[in-house]
């Protein structure tokens, strides 16, 4: 998090979105939004006051009364317009995203594209939100269920996907008839603001989507407000656990998608070149700041001899400013993030892991102030080392060895996180055993980053997820709606009901 700043020559300020208006915050606390490659201050973001947070919720509550009854096709049509606008402005959004977050332009476009797919999914709300109907559950009696919106929903998003994750949240929430307050990461709020502009342009009515900025205080105010029905959080495990606990204690529906330590299990029969490419891309792409990045490779049997090839592959990656052609990975989000990653690499060395490739001293000409760390590989990693037990969230790959697939599965299942994993093999039987026995949400088979497309739901196990229902897919429609079951009987004029019935059965 950047430090509060008092300035006279102010850079542009990030606005709040309340009741359809982009408004200047009255806050006295402002943080710099910094380009992580150049340290240029791109904007200043306010930490909204308690009154502003309350105003955003009040605006969402007021808008809910009419939005919940807006015809389903009208809501879907706004999403159709929004997907067209996001597509049209893709490269502008990606450039802003790359400047404030640091990822390469190609990766920034991927970030927007994966969010765009969720908007496309939201366009099919007509079939997603259908209820059920059973005729004649008793004589002349029908039962049907409705999926109704739940009210004001809140989204709290992390810095690493400033387009995709806000788009996991508000399109599905509002298309189901809810209204929304988004609290994006204070580290890169410019991208979500662009998306909000497009949402208004697409026809999202005033109050249906609101945005406040801030940190702990804003999040806690949202999680405890009596008019908030549901909270969708994506971020680290320690913050997510707090949000889940606080929100649940205040009677909210909460889903928290949290931290990760994703293992790739590599069997010796795997296609070697494809696997090494996949490992290098998934471990170091986006500077390892993906919740689905591969951060541990478990090499099984003869595959343990592949470490020098893996190191050679990692050395081919180009560390550069995100806008440079051919860049494979950009800087880390902040100086603090860099310090933390470098500190963990030092811990790894101290604890006895073998540093096969050291990215700490990487130099990017012209960007000496950038928060760069190059691809880093440790071998001989043991479960009790900090580099293994903690999520590093940087371009650091820990390599472990195992004799057998059973041993590798046991390693993965004993890790505190269960977000994503992958197996690399040519054996269908081994892959099937892995898929069956592994306790991790997303499983890839020769696929390094198995983020599900939006008609499936993102999920997670153990320390990576709290709450039953995941973002997008069919599950999120359940999350953002409540079921009402109606049992109905209609009497024809002049037909007797057959007298008083004192039992609970329907005939
Ligand atoms: P973070 O937990 O620091 O921040 C997430 C959100 O919580 C931000 O909006 C932030 O302002 C807010 N926040 C920060 N500190 C808080 C506090 N003390 N109390 C209340 N709110 C607080 O996460 P981050 O660093 O922005 O993002 C990286 C993390 O997100 C990693 O752990 C990554 O694995 C995780 N992540 C998980 C998924 C997933 O789907 N499982 C996806 C993306 C990122």
XYZ file of C-alpha atoms and ligand atoms in Angstrom:
551
model
C 0.000 0.000 0.000
C 1.414 3.448 -0.801
C 1.862 6.062 1.928
C -0.599 8.936 2.345
C 0.634 12.006 0.520
C -0.016 15.730 0.802
C 0.660 17.571 -2.463
C 0.058 20.920 -3.991
C 0.736 20.056 -7.696
C -1.821 17.309 -7.702
C -1.918 14.675 -10.410
C -5.377 13.638 -11.616
C -7.662 12.387 -8.895
C -9.602 9.145 -9.063
C -13.310 9.787 -8.590
C -15.939 7.883 -6.663
C -19.009 6.649 -8.536
C -22.153 7.334 -6.557
C -25.672 7.392 -7.954
C -24.470 7.562 -11.552
C -22.111 10.511 -10.942
C -18.314 10.519 -10.863
C -17.619 12.662 -7.811
C -14.529 14.038 -6.110
C -14.032 12.590 -2.655
C -13.951 14.868 0.368
C -11.400 12.549 1.959
C -8.240 13.885 3.579
C -6.425 10.610 2.902
C -5.060 10.146 -0.615
C -2.617 7.548 -1.954
C -0.466 7.632 -5.049
C -1.237 5.297 -7.951
C 2.249 4.565 -9.241
C 3.584 3.157 -12.494
C 5.648 0.218 -11.155
C 8.209 0.426 -13.989
C 8.912 4.182 -13.788
C 7.574 5.263 -10.351
C 5.621 8.008 -12.125
C 2.572 9.029 -10.094
C -0.322 8.442 -12.471
C -3.106 9.615 -10.190
C -4.172 9.938 -6.607
C -6.840 7.734 -5.125
C -8.946 8.780 -2.140
C -9.708 6.591 0.835
C -13.428 7.290 0.946
C -14.922 8.738 4.117
C -17.487 6.724 6.112
C -20.182 9.099 4.818
C -19.169 8.400 1.204
C -19.265 4.635 1.758
C -22.709 5.021 3.325
C -23.843 7.214 0.402
C -22.756 4.556 -2.111
C -24.728 1.884 -0.250
C -27.746 4.191 0.051
C -27.655 4.882 -3.679
C -27.487 1.135 -4.405
C -30.369 0.493 -2.029
C -32.550 3.175 -3.637
C -31.805 1.913 -7.166
C -32.618 -1.691 -6.207
C -36.359 -1.017 -5.916
C -36.784 -0.432 -9.660
C -33.771 -2.364 -10.987
C -34.965 -5.672 -9.501
C -38.151 -5.329 -11.566
C -36.443 -4.259 -14.784
C -37.240 -6.902 -17.405
C -34.600 -9.576 -17.708
C -34.118 -8.884 -21.424
C -33.503 -5.176 -20.708
C -30.755 -6.137 -18.241
C -29.245 -8.583 -20.714
C -29.305 -5.926 -23.460
C -27.168 -3.617 -21.296
C -24.633 -6.443 -20.974
C -24.660 -6.936 -24.746
C -23.874 -3.236 -25.144
C -21.192 -3.390 -22.443
C -19.399 -6.315 -24.077
C -19.342 -4.393 -27.370
C -17.917 -1.306 -25.636
C -15.240 -3.258 -23.768
C -14.249 -4.930 -27.033
C -14.093 -1.542 -28.770
C -11.944 -0.007 -25.998
C -9.817 -3.093 -25.363
C -6.461 -1.571 -26.248
C -7.093 1.674 -24.309
C -8.063 -0.329 -21.215
C -5.038 -2.620 -21.664
C -2.664 0.359 -21.916
C -4.024 1.898 -18.712
C -3.859 -1.494 -17.026
C -0.263 -2.089 -18.092
C 0.770 1.387 -16.899
C -0.715 1.077 -13.425
C -0.186 -2.657 -12.852
C 3.012 -3.340 -14.791
C 1.998 -6.415 -16.785
C 2.887 -6.719 -20.451
C 0.411 -5.360 -22.984
C -0.369 -8.879 -24.206
C -1.075 -10.005 -20.669
C -3.108 -6.854 -19.978
C -5.285 -7.649 -23.006
C -5.675 -11.169 -21.638
C -6.795 -9.682 -18.312
C -9.492 -7.622 -20.071
C -10.455 -10.513 -22.343
C -11.043 -12.962 -19.477
C -13.363 -10.349 -17.926
C -15.064 -9.725 -21.238
C -15.946 -13.424 -21.393
C -17.851 -13.046 -18.124
C -19.858 -10.137 -19.572
C -20.672 -12.356 -22.549
C -21.807 -15.040 -20.114
C -23.980 -12.467 -18.311
C -25.841 -11.922 -21.596
C -27.400 -15.397 -21.171
C -29.012 -14.485 -17.860
C -32.399 -15.324 -19.370
C -31.620 -19.018 -19.256
C -29.225 -18.870 -16.275
C -31.815 -17.354 -13.938
C -34.690 -19.631 -14.956
C -36.633 -21.199 -12.139
C -38.265 -24.651 -12.049
C -41.848 -25.778 -12.458
C -43.600 -29.003 -11.515
C -47.208 -29.433 -12.566
C -49.728 -31.383 -10.455
C -47.587 -32.012 -7.372
C -51.034 -32.734 -5.881
C -54.483 -32.622 -7.483
C -54.673 -29.226 -9.222
C -51.586 -27.970 -7.379
C -48.396 -26.691 -9.061
C -45.055 -25.876 -7.456
C -42.512 -23.554 -8.934
C -39.346 -21.867 -7.810
C -38.127 -18.382 -8.617
C -34.564 -17.086 -8.505
C -34.897 -13.574 -7.142
C -32.149 -10.993 -6.614
C -30.989 -10.382 -3.054
C -30.349 -6.629 -2.894
C -27.173 -4.601 -2.467
C -24.063 -6.676 -3.199
C -20.458 -5.694 -2.617
C -17.249 -6.614 -4.454
C -13.751 -6.230 -3.023
C -11.062 -6.869 -5.615
C -7.257 -7.361 -5.605
C -4.533 -5.575 -7.571
C -3.404 -8.418 -9.804
C -6.335 -8.532 -12.253
C -7.818 -5.020 -12.204
C -10.082 -5.759 -15.193
C -10.913 -9.454 -14.952
C -11.843 -9.608 -11.287
C -14.141 -6.549 -11.119
C -15.734 -8.113 -14.223
C -16.114 -11.447 -12.407
C -18.183 -9.474 -9.931
C -20.462 -6.650 -11.029
C -21.804 -7.889 -14.410
C -23.214 -11.145 -12.994
C -24.472 -9.425 -9.818
C -26.367 -6.662 -11.608
C -27.647 -8.753 -14.492
C -29.380 -10.926 -11.864
C -31.233 -7.790 -10.656
C -29.010 -6.730 -7.753
C -27.291 -3.401 -7.279
C -23.598 -3.171 -6.538
C -20.832 -1.336 -4.684
C -17.316 -2.138 -5.907
C -14.215 -1.452 -3.806
C -11.319 -2.025 -6.206
C -7.691 -2.345 -5.168
C -6.292 1.027 -4.211
C -3.096 0.088 -6.067
C -4.627 0.086 -9.565
C -8.081 1.710 -9.543
C -7.840 3.374 -12.979
C -8.800 0.257 -14.928
C -11.978 -0.443 -12.923
C -12.943 3.234 -13.351
C -12.655 2.892 -17.141
C -14.885 -0.176 -16.962
C -17.397 1.769 -14.861
C -17.475 4.580 -17.463
C -18.283 2.008 -20.121
C -20.945 0.428 -17.906
C -22.729 3.787 -17.590
C -22.379 4.324 -21.337
C -23.929 0.882 -21.886
C -26.998 1.992 -19.948
C -26.442 0.811 -16.366
C -28.854 3.165 -14.522
C -27.711 5.515 -11.722
C -27.138 3.716 -8.420
C -27.014 0.212 -9.922
C -23.188 0.287 -9.975
C -21.281 2.382 -7.432
C -17.560 2.556 -6.689
C -15.768 3.593 -3.517
C -12.027 3.470 -2.933
C -10.097 2.716 0.203
C -8.516 0.040 2.340
C -9.353 -1.741 5.574
C -11.793 0.894 6.926
C -13.874 1.018 3.727
C -13.935 -2.792 3.481
C -15.034 -3.170 7.091
C -17.737 -0.523 6.655
C -19.076 -2.430 3.636
C -18.925 -5.817 5.370
C -20.891 -4.640 8.401
C -23.482 -2.326 6.842
C -27.024 -3.520 7.536
C -28.171 -2.817 3.951
C -25.551 -5.068 2.327
C -26.795 -8.559 1.424
C -23.713 -10.245 -0.054
C -19.965 -9.801 -0.361
C -17.706 -11.177 -3.041
C -14.027 -10.913 -2.086
C -10.917 -11.840 -4.057
C -7.506 -11.316 -2.473
C -5.064 -12.724 0.030
C -5.986 -15.452 2.504
C -5.388 -13.372 5.617
C -7.639 -10.507 4.443
C -10.212 -12.922 2.982
C -10.494 -14.824 6.244
C -11.170 -11.555 8.069
C -13.752 -10.454 5.468
C -15.483 -13.845 5.641
C -15.621 -13.803 9.407
C -16.807 -10.185 9.646
C -19.363 -10.468 6.846
C -20.762 -13.783 8.098
C -21.091 -12.477 11.641
C -23.114 -9.596 10.225
C -25.464 -11.960 8.412
C -24.097 -11.519 4.876
C -23.693 -14.130 2.208
C -19.904 -14.179 1.586
C -17.645 -15.797 -1.003
C -13.883 -15.358 -0.639
C -11.404 -16.458 -3.273
C -7.988 -16.280 -1.685
C -4.269 -17.062 -1.815
C -2.500 -19.907 -3.545
C 0.541 -22.112 -3.858
C -0.033 -23.946 -7.101
C 1.890 -27.147 -7.801
C 2.717 -28.650 -11.161
C 3.383 -32.380 -10.949
C 5.673 -33.482 -13.767
C 5.897 -37.185 -14.616
C 8.912 -38.426 -16.593
C 6.729 -39.457 -19.554
C 5.537 -35.865 -20.072
C 6.246 -34.150 -23.374
C 9.441 -32.433 -22.226
C 9.636 -29.291 -24.343
C 5.918 -28.504 -24.019
C 6.082 -29.021 -20.272
C 9.131 -26.827 -19.738
C 7.538 -24.049 -21.811
C 4.347 -24.371 -19.796
C 6.213 -24.275 -16.471
C 8.288 -21.215 -17.391
C 5.254 -19.322 -18.728
C 3.048 -20.153 -15.748
C 5.703 -19.554 -13.085
C 7.162 -16.289 -14.371
C 4.488 -14.724 -16.604
C 2.867 -11.622 -15.050
C 5.917 -11.641 -12.723
C 4.304 -14.529 -10.838
C 1.490 -12.237 -9.654
C -1.302 -14.555 -10.707
C -3.372 -16.496 -8.210
C -3.035 -19.389 -10.690
C 0.727 -18.992 -11.259
C 2.673 -22.207 -10.835
C 4.918 -21.598 -7.851
C 6.017 -25.189 -7.114
C 7.159 -27.861 -9.585
C 7.183 -31.407 -8.215
C 9.439 -33.404 -10.526
C 8.745 -37.125 -10.276
C 11.321 -39.902 -10.842
C 13.569 -39.294 -13.866
C 11.975 -35.843 -14.414
C 14.125 -34.694 -11.476
C 16.960 -34.460 -13.979
C 15.176 -31.678 -15.887
C 16.250 -28.805 -13.603
C 19.093 -27.540 -15.867
C 16.693 -27.495 -18.856
C 14.141 -25.588 -16.795
C 16.773 -23.034 -15.771
C 17.871 -22.658 -19.402
C 14.252 -22.075 -20.456
C 13.711 -19.470 -17.726
C 16.828 -17.603 -18.846
C 15.274 -17.021 -22.267
C 12.505 -14.860 -20.797
C 12.761 -11.127 -21.278
C 12.215 -8.906 -18.239
C 11.146 -5.481 -19.502
C 8.672 -2.654 -19.181
C 5.230 -4.016 -20.080
C 4.884 -1.878 -23.204
C 8.136 -3.140 -24.757
C 7.791 -5.523 -27.681
C 8.773 -9.072 -26.747
C 8.525 -8.454 -22.988
C 7.712 -11.653 -21.096
C 7.422 -10.213 -17.614
C 7.208 -6.734 -16.172
C 7.778 -5.315 -12.687
C 6.129 -6.197 -9.393
C 3.290 -3.945 -8.320
C 5.151 -1.892 -5.675
C 8.489 -1.321 -3.995
C 7.069 -3.031 -0.882
C 6.088 -6.092 -2.944
C 9.617 -6.229 -4.397
C 11.185 -5.955 -0.951
C 8.992 -8.780 0.318
C 9.857 -11.074 -2.608
C 13.591 -10.331 -2.315
C 13.346 -10.963 1.450
C 11.743 -14.351 0.848
C 14.475 -15.270 -1.660
C 17.031 -14.419 1.050
C 15.078 -16.640 3.476
C 15.224 -19.492 0.957
C 19.001 -19.203 0.694
C 19.353 -19.007 4.495
C 17.136 -22.056 4.982
C 19.291 -24.172 2.686
C 17.403 -24.345 -0.619
C 19.668 -24.289 -3.695
C 19.340 -21.052 -5.704
C 19.548 -22.345 -9.278
C 18.645 -19.001 -10.871
C 18.711 -15.640 -9.086
C 16.553 -12.808 -10.442
C 17.289 -10.282 -7.708
C 19.838 -8.221 -9.633
C 18.069 -8.070 -12.951
C 18.610 -4.733 -14.751
C 16.173 -3.175 -17.168
C 17.994 -0.374 -19.035
C 16.171 2.937 -18.739
C 13.970 1.629 -15.914
C 16.467 1.371 -13.079
C 13.815 2.509 -10.571
C 11.371 -0.227 -11.612
C 10.256 -2.954 -9.186
C 11.767 -5.721 -11.313
C 12.723 -9.212 -10.181
C 13.779 -11.728 -12.819
C 12.867 -15.418 -12.955
C 14.199 -17.176 -9.860
C 14.416 -20.935 -9.296
C 15.115 -22.854 -6.103
C 15.675 -26.593 -5.940
C 15.874 -28.814 -2.861
C 12.867 -27.040 -1.361
C 11.401 -28.575 1.817
C 7.858 -28.086 3.184
C 9.014 -26.278 6.327
C 10.848 -23.527 4.391
C 9.227 -20.096 4.221
C 9.537 -20.074 0.421
C 7.272 -23.134 0.423
C 4.836 -22.410 3.217
C 4.114 -18.801 2.156
C 2.618 -17.452 -1.024
C 5.518 -15.462 -2.568
C 3.502 -13.753 -5.331
C 6.596 -13.053 -7.418
C 8.535 -14.796 -10.209
C 9.961 -17.503 -7.946
C 9.617 -21.219 -8.683
C 10.299 -23.796 -5.970
C 11.346 -27.211 -7.276
C 10.780 -30.348 -5.219
C 11.381 -33.994 -6.043
C 9.209 -37.100 -5.540
C 9.796 -40.817 -6.198
C 6.232 -41.599 -7.226
C 2.948 -40.008 -8.270
C 1.466 -41.011 -4.878
C 4.212 -39.103 -3.114
C 3.645 -36.055 -5.325
C -0.122 -36.123 -4.663
C 0.546 -36.330 -0.916
C 2.806 -33.241 -1.141
C 0.164 -31.207 -2.980
C -2.654 -32.272 -0.646
C -0.632 -31.408 2.469
C -0.073 -27.795 1.336
C -2.316 -25.267 3.122
C -3.617 -23.857 -0.201
C -5.772 -25.568 -2.836
C -6.322 -23.093 -5.649
C -4.853 -24.601 -8.835
C -2.646 -27.503 -9.852
C -1.555 -29.311 -12.975
C -0.216 -32.691 -13.988
C 2.062 -33.141 -16.998
C 2.053 -36.667 -18.397
C 1.234 -38.763 -21.462
C -0.546 -41.324 -19.279
C -4.328 -41.103 -19.149
C -4.395 -43.442 -16.163
C -1.992 -41.258 -14.176
C -3.933 -38.117 -15.081
C -7.220 -39.733 -14.066
C -5.804 -40.886 -10.729
C -4.468 -37.344 -10.141
C -7.799 -35.702 -11.013
C -9.580 -38.044 -8.640
C -7.268 -37.869 -5.620
C -6.057 -34.269 -5.680
C -7.751 -31.837 -3.263
C -7.443 -28.630 -5.297
C -10.115 -26.476 -6.976
C -8.765 -26.046 -10.518
C -6.965 -29.028 -12.066
C -5.052 -28.868 -15.339
C -4.033 -31.895 -17.374
C -1.120 -30.727 -19.522
C -2.634 -27.258 -19.017
C -0.546 -25.026 -16.744
C -3.096 -22.317 -15.801
C -6.499 -24.022 -15.853
C -8.694 -20.955 -15.204
C -12.191 -22.122 -16.140
C -14.099 -20.361 -18.911
C -17.134 -18.465 -17.590
C -19.778 -21.155 -18.108
C -17.973 -23.144 -15.400
C -17.284 -21.679 -11.960
C -13.960 -20.750 -10.429
C -13.440 -22.640 -7.190
C -10.783 -23.630 -4.646
C -10.073 -25.834 -1.634
C -8.694 -25.356 1.867
C -6.894 -22.020 2.410
C -7.805 -20.773 -1.068
C -11.553 -20.417 -0.681
C -14.259 -19.708 1.857
C -17.960 -19.958 1.053
C -19.762 -22.621 -0.955
C -20.317 -20.872 -4.251
C -17.654 -19.540 -6.606
C -17.547 -16.582 -8.978
C -19.171 -16.792 -12.430
C -20.611 -19.930 -14.062
C -23.906 -21.288 -12.744
C -22.774 -21.097 -9.118
C -22.624 -17.318 -9.083
C -26.257 -17.099 -10.155
C -27.087 -19.077 -7.027
C -24.830 -16.763 -5.019
C -26.491 -13.591 -6.296
C -30.078 -14.868 -6.059
C -32.341 -16.494 -3.533
C -34.792 -19.227 -4.234
C -38.447 -18.712 -3.534
C -40.669 -21.785 -3.870
C -44.347 -21.190 -4.606
C -47.060 -23.804 -4.257
C -50.285 -22.727 -5.975
C -53.823 -24.009 -6.348
C -56.553 -22.261 -8.325
C -60.225 -23.037 -7.733
C -62.760 -23.225 -10.445
C -66.001 -21.404 -9.686
C -68.621 -23.728 -8.245
C -66.351 -26.703 -7.561
C -66.283 -27.726 -3.864
C -62.897 -28.034 -2.117
C -64.187 -31.114 -0.263
C -64.253 -29.616 3.229
C -61.724 -28.669 5.871
C -58.313 -30.424 5.720
C -56.352 -30.330 9.005
C -53.345 -32.363 7.800
C -50.238 -30.992 6.092
C -50.604 -33.163 3.008
C -51.818 -31.875 -0.332
C -54.297 -34.030 -2.225
P -5.104 -8.115 -0.604
O -5.756 -9.150 0.237
O -3.993 -7.324 -0.025
O -6.205 -7.029 -1.062
C -7.453 -7.426 -1.585
C -8.484 -6.339 -1.263
O -8.631 -6.239 0.155
C -8.069 -4.958 -1.775
O -9.208 -4.323 -2.297
C -7.544 -4.275 -0.522
O -7.732 -2.875 -0.525
C -8.360 -4.894 0.594
N -7.599 -4.974 1.853
C -6.244 -4.978 2.011
N -5.930 -5.095 3.322
C -7.105 -5.175 3.998
C -7.445 -5.320 5.379
N -6.516 -5.406 6.304
N -8.749 -5.391 5.700
C -9.708 -5.323 4.752
N -9.447 -5.172 3.433
C -8.171 -5.097 3.065
O -4.698 -8.839 -1.968
P -3.825 -8.254 -3.157
O -2.421 -8.155 -2.703
O -4.490 -7.065 -3.741
O -3.975 -9.437 -4.241
C -3.158 -10.562 -4.258
C -3.785 -11.722 -3.528
O -5.027 -12.058 -4.119
C -2.935 -12.992 -3.605
O -2.995 -13.633 -2.364
C -3.652 -13.812 -4.674
O -3.443 -15.201 -4.587
C -5.061 -13.465 -4.379
N -5.929 -13.731 -5.530
C -6.750 -14.806 -5.472
C -7.564 -15.118 -6.548
C -8.474 -16.318 -6.514
O -9.360 -16.392 -7.344
N -8.290 -17.256 -5.605
C -7.539 -14.302 -7.692
C -6.687 -13.203 -7.708
C -5.884 -12.922 -6.611
